[in-house]
């Protein structure tokens, strides 16, 4: 293998290694965001269920307002 080809392969490998590192960092950040979103989703579901229970225990009546 001549020196130019060897240098080319080493350079290519270095770029791929850097790209892999950058992609790994992106995956880590996205995983952190997913964890936050899952937590927020669970909180919203709990809040919605609480709101739903409140509505079911105190139904809104469709009575006419007093001025009718």
Short mmCIF file of N, CA and C in Angstrom, two decimals:
data_model
loop_
_atom_site.label_atom_id
_atom_site.label_comp_id
_atom_site.label_asym_id
_atom_site.label_seq_id
_atom_site.Cartn_x
_atom_site.Cartn_y
_atom_site.Cartn_z
N UNK A 1 0.86 -1.17 0.00
CA UNK A 1 0.00 0.00 0.00
C UNK A 1 0.91 1.24 0.00
N UNK A 2 0.67 2.15 -0.92
CA UNK A 2 1.53 3.33 -0.97
C UNK A 2 1.14 4.34 0.11
N UNK A 3 2.04 5.29 0.35
CA UNK A 3 1.84 6.25 1.44
C UNK A 3 0.61 7.13 1.24
N UNK A 4 0.35 7.55 0.01
CA UNK A 4 -0.82 8.42 -0.24
C UNK A 4 -2.12 7.71 0.09
N UNK A 5 -2.20 6.47 -0.29
CA UNK A 5 -3.42 5.71 -0.02
C UNK A 5 -3.57 5.49 1.48
N UNK A 6 -2.48 5.21 2.16
CA UNK A 6 -2.51 5.01 3.61
C UNK A 6 -2.94 6.29 4.31
N UNK A 7 -2.39 7.42 3.89
CA UNK A 7 -2.77 8.72 4.48
C UNK A 7 -4.24 9.00 4.21
N UNK A 8 -4.70 8.71 3.01
CA UNK A 8 -6.11 8.91 2.66
C UNK A 8 -7.01 8.08 3.57
N UNK A 9 -6.66 6.83 3.80
CA UNK A 9 -7.47 5.96 4.66
C UNK A 9 -7.45 6.44 6.11
N UNK A 10 -6.29 6.87 6.59
CA UNK A 10 -6.20 7.40 7.96
C UNK A 10 -7.05 8.66 8.11
N UNK A 11 -7.00 9.52 7.11
CA UNK A 11 -7.79 10.76 7.14
C UNK A 11 -9.28 10.43 7.15
N UNK A 12 -9.66 9.52 6.29
CA UNK A 12 -11.06 9.11 6.20
C UNK A 12 -11.53 8.52 7.53
N UNK A 13 -10.70 7.70 8.13
CA UNK A 13 -11.02 7.09 9.42
C UNK A 13 -11.16 8.16 10.50
N UNK A 14 -10.28 9.16 10.48
CA UNK A 14 -10.35 10.23 11.47
C UNK A 14 -11.65 11.02 11.33
N UNK A 15 -12.06 11.31 10.08
CA UNK A 15 -13.33 12.01 9.86
C UNK A 15 -14.51 11.17 10.32
N UNK A 16 -14.48 9.89 10.05
CA UNK A 16 -15.56 9.01 10.47
C UNK A 16 -15.63 8.92 11.99
N UNK A 17 -14.47 8.88 12.63
CA UNK A 17 -14.43 8.83 14.09
C UNK A 17 -15.03 10.11 14.67
N UNK A 18 -14.68 11.25 14.09
CA UNK A 18 -15.22 12.53 14.55
C UNK A 18 -16.73 12.58 14.34
N UNK A 19 -17.18 12.13 13.19
CA UNK A 19 -18.61 12.12 12.89
C UNK A 19 -19.36 11.21 13.86
N UNK A 20 -18.80 10.06 14.16
CA UNK A 20 -19.42 9.14 15.10
C UNK A 20 -19.53 9.80 16.48
N UNK A 21 -18.51 10.50 16.90
CA UNK A 21 -18.53 11.19 18.19
C UNK A 21 -19.63 12.27 18.20
N UNK A 22 -19.72 13.05 17.13
CA UNK A 22 -20.74 14.09 17.04
C UNK A 22 -22.15 13.50 17.04
N UNK A 23 -22.34 12.42 16.30
CA UNK A 23 -23.65 11.77 16.27
C UNK A 23 -24.01 11.20 17.64
N UNK A 24 -23.03 10.67 18.33
CA UNK A 24 -23.26 10.14 19.67
C UNK A 24 -23.72 11.26 20.61
N UNK A 25 -23.11 12.43 20.50
CA UNK A 25 -23.51 13.58 21.33
C UNK A 25 -24.95 13.99 21.02
N UNK A 26 -25.31 13.95 19.75
CA UNK A 26 -26.68 14.29 19.35
C UNK A 26 -27.66 13.28 19.94
N UNK A 27 -27.33 12.01 19.89
CA UNK A 27 -28.20 10.97 20.44
C UNK A 27 -28.36 11.17 21.95
N UNK A 28 -27.28 11.51 22.64
CA UNK A 28 -27.35 11.75 24.09
C UNK A 28 -28.29 12.92 24.39
N UNK A 29 -28.16 14.01 23.66
CA UNK A 29 -29.02 15.18 23.86
C UNK A 29 -30.48 14.84 23.57
N UNK A 30 -30.72 14.10 22.51
CA UNK A 30 -32.09 13.73 22.18
C UNK A 30 -32.69 12.80 23.24
N UNK A 31 -31.87 11.93 23.80
CA UNK A 31 -32.35 11.05 24.86
C UNK A 31 -32.75 11.87 26.08
N UNK A 32 -31.95 12.88 26.42
CA UNK A 32 -32.30 13.76 27.54
C UNK A 32 -33.62 14.48 27.28
N UNK A 33 -33.81 14.95 26.05
CA UNK A 33 -35.06 15.63 25.70
C UNK A 33 -36.24 14.66 25.77
N UNK A 34 -36.03 13.43 25.31
CA UNK A 34 -37.10 12.43 25.37
C UNK A 34 -37.51 12.15 26.81
N UNK A 35 -36.54 12.06 27.70
CA UNK A 35 -36.84 11.82 29.12
C UNK A 35 -37.67 12.96 29.67
N UNK A 36 -37.29 14.20 29.35
CA UNK A 36 -38.06 15.37 29.81
C UNK A 36 -39.47 15.36 29.24
N UNK A 37 -39.60 15.04 27.95
CA UNK A 37 -40.91 15.00 27.32
C UNK A 37 -41.79 13.90 27.90
N UNK A 38 -41.22 12.75 28.19
CA UNK A 38 -41.99 11.66 28.80
C UNK A 38 -42.48 12.07 30.18
N UNK A 39 -41.64 12.75 30.94
CA UNK A 39 -42.04 13.22 32.27
C UNK A 39 -43.17 14.24 32.14
N UNK A 40 -43.03 15.18 31.23
CA UNK A 40 -44.07 16.18 31.01
C UNK A 40 -45.37 15.53 30.56
N UNK A 41 -45.27 14.56 29.68
CA UNK A 41 -46.46 13.85 29.20
C UNK A 41 -47.19 13.17 30.36
N UNK A 42 -46.44 12.49 31.23
CA UNK A 42 -47.05 11.82 32.37
C UNK A 42 -47.72 12.83 33.30
N UNK A 43 -47.08 13.98 33.51
CA UNK A 43 -47.67 15.02 34.35
C UNK A 43 -48.96 15.54 33.73
N UNK A 44 -48.96 15.74 32.42
CA UNK A 44 -50.16 16.22 31.74
C UNK A 44 -51.29 15.20 31.79
N UNK A 45 -50.96 13.94 31.65
CA UNK A 45 -51.98 12.89 31.75
C UNK A 45 -52.60 12.89 33.14
N UNK A 46 -51.77 12.99 34.17
CA UNK A 46 -52.27 13.03 35.54
C UNK A 46 -53.16 14.25 35.76
N UNK A 47 -52.73 15.39 35.25
CA UNK A 47 -53.51 16.61 35.40
C UNK A 47 -54.85 16.49 34.66
N UNK A 48 -54.82 15.93 33.48
CA UNK A 48 -56.05 15.73 32.72
C UNK A 48 -57.00 14.78 33.45
N UNK A 49 -56.46 13.69 33.99
CA UNK A 49 -57.30 12.74 34.72
C UNK A 49 -57.91 13.39 35.95
N UNK A 50 -57.14 14.21 36.63
CA UNK A 50 -57.66 14.93 37.79
C UNK A 50 -58.78 15.88 37.37
N UNK A 51 -58.56 16.59 36.29
CA UNK A 51 -59.57 17.50 35.77
C UNK A 51 -60.83 16.74 35.38
N UNK A 52 -60.64 15.60 34.75
CA UNK A 52 -61.77 14.77 34.33
C UNK A 52 -62.57 14.28 35.54
N UNK A 53 -61.87 13.84 36.59
CA UNK A 53 -62.55 13.40 37.81
C UNK A 53 -63.35 14.55 38.43
N UNK A 54 -62.77 15.73 38.42
CA UNK A 54 -63.46 16.90 38.97
C UNK A 54 -64.73 17.19 38.18
N UNK A 55 -64.64 17.13 36.87
CA UNK A 55 -65.82 17.38 36.04
C UNK A 55 -66.89 16.32 36.25
N UNK A 56 -66.48 15.08 36.39
CA UNK A 56 -67.46 14.00 36.57
C UNK A 56 -68.12 14.08 37.94
N UNK A 57 -67.40 14.52 38.93
CA UNK A 57 -67.98 14.62 40.27
C UNK A 57 -68.85 15.87 40.43
N UNK A 58 -68.63 16.87 39.62
CA UNK A 58 -69.40 18.11 39.65
C UNK A 58 -69.87 18.43 38.23
N UNK A 59 -70.88 17.73 37.76
CA UNK A 59 -71.29 17.94 36.36
C UNK A 59 -71.82 19.36 36.14
N UNK A 60 -71.58 19.84 34.97
CA UNK A 60 -72.07 21.16 34.60
C UNK A 60 -73.51 21.00 34.12
N UNK A 61 -74.38 21.82 34.68
CA UNK A 61 -75.79 21.76 34.29
C UNK A 61 -76.04 22.75 33.18
N UNK A 62 -76.90 22.37 32.29
CA UNK A 62 -77.25 23.26 31.19
C UNK A 62 -78.48 24.09 31.54
N UNK A 63 -78.55 24.51 32.77
CA UNK A 63 -79.68 25.34 33.19
C UNK A 63 -79.59 26.69 32.51
N UNK A 64 -80.77 27.26 32.32
CA UNK A 64 -80.80 28.59 31.73
C UNK A 64 -80.33 29.60 32.78
N UNK A 65 -79.66 30.63 32.35
CA UNK A 65 -79.23 31.65 33.30
C UNK A 65 -80.45 32.32 33.95
N UNK A 66 -80.27 32.94 35.10
CA UNK A 66 -81.40 33.52 35.84
C UNK A 66 -82.18 34.59 35.07
N UNK A 67 -81.58 35.25 34.15
CA UNK A 67 -82.29 36.33 33.45
C UNK A 67 -83.25 35.82 32.37
N UNK A 68 -83.37 34.51 32.17
CA UNK A 68 -84.31 33.98 31.18
C UNK A 68 -85.65 33.73 31.77
#
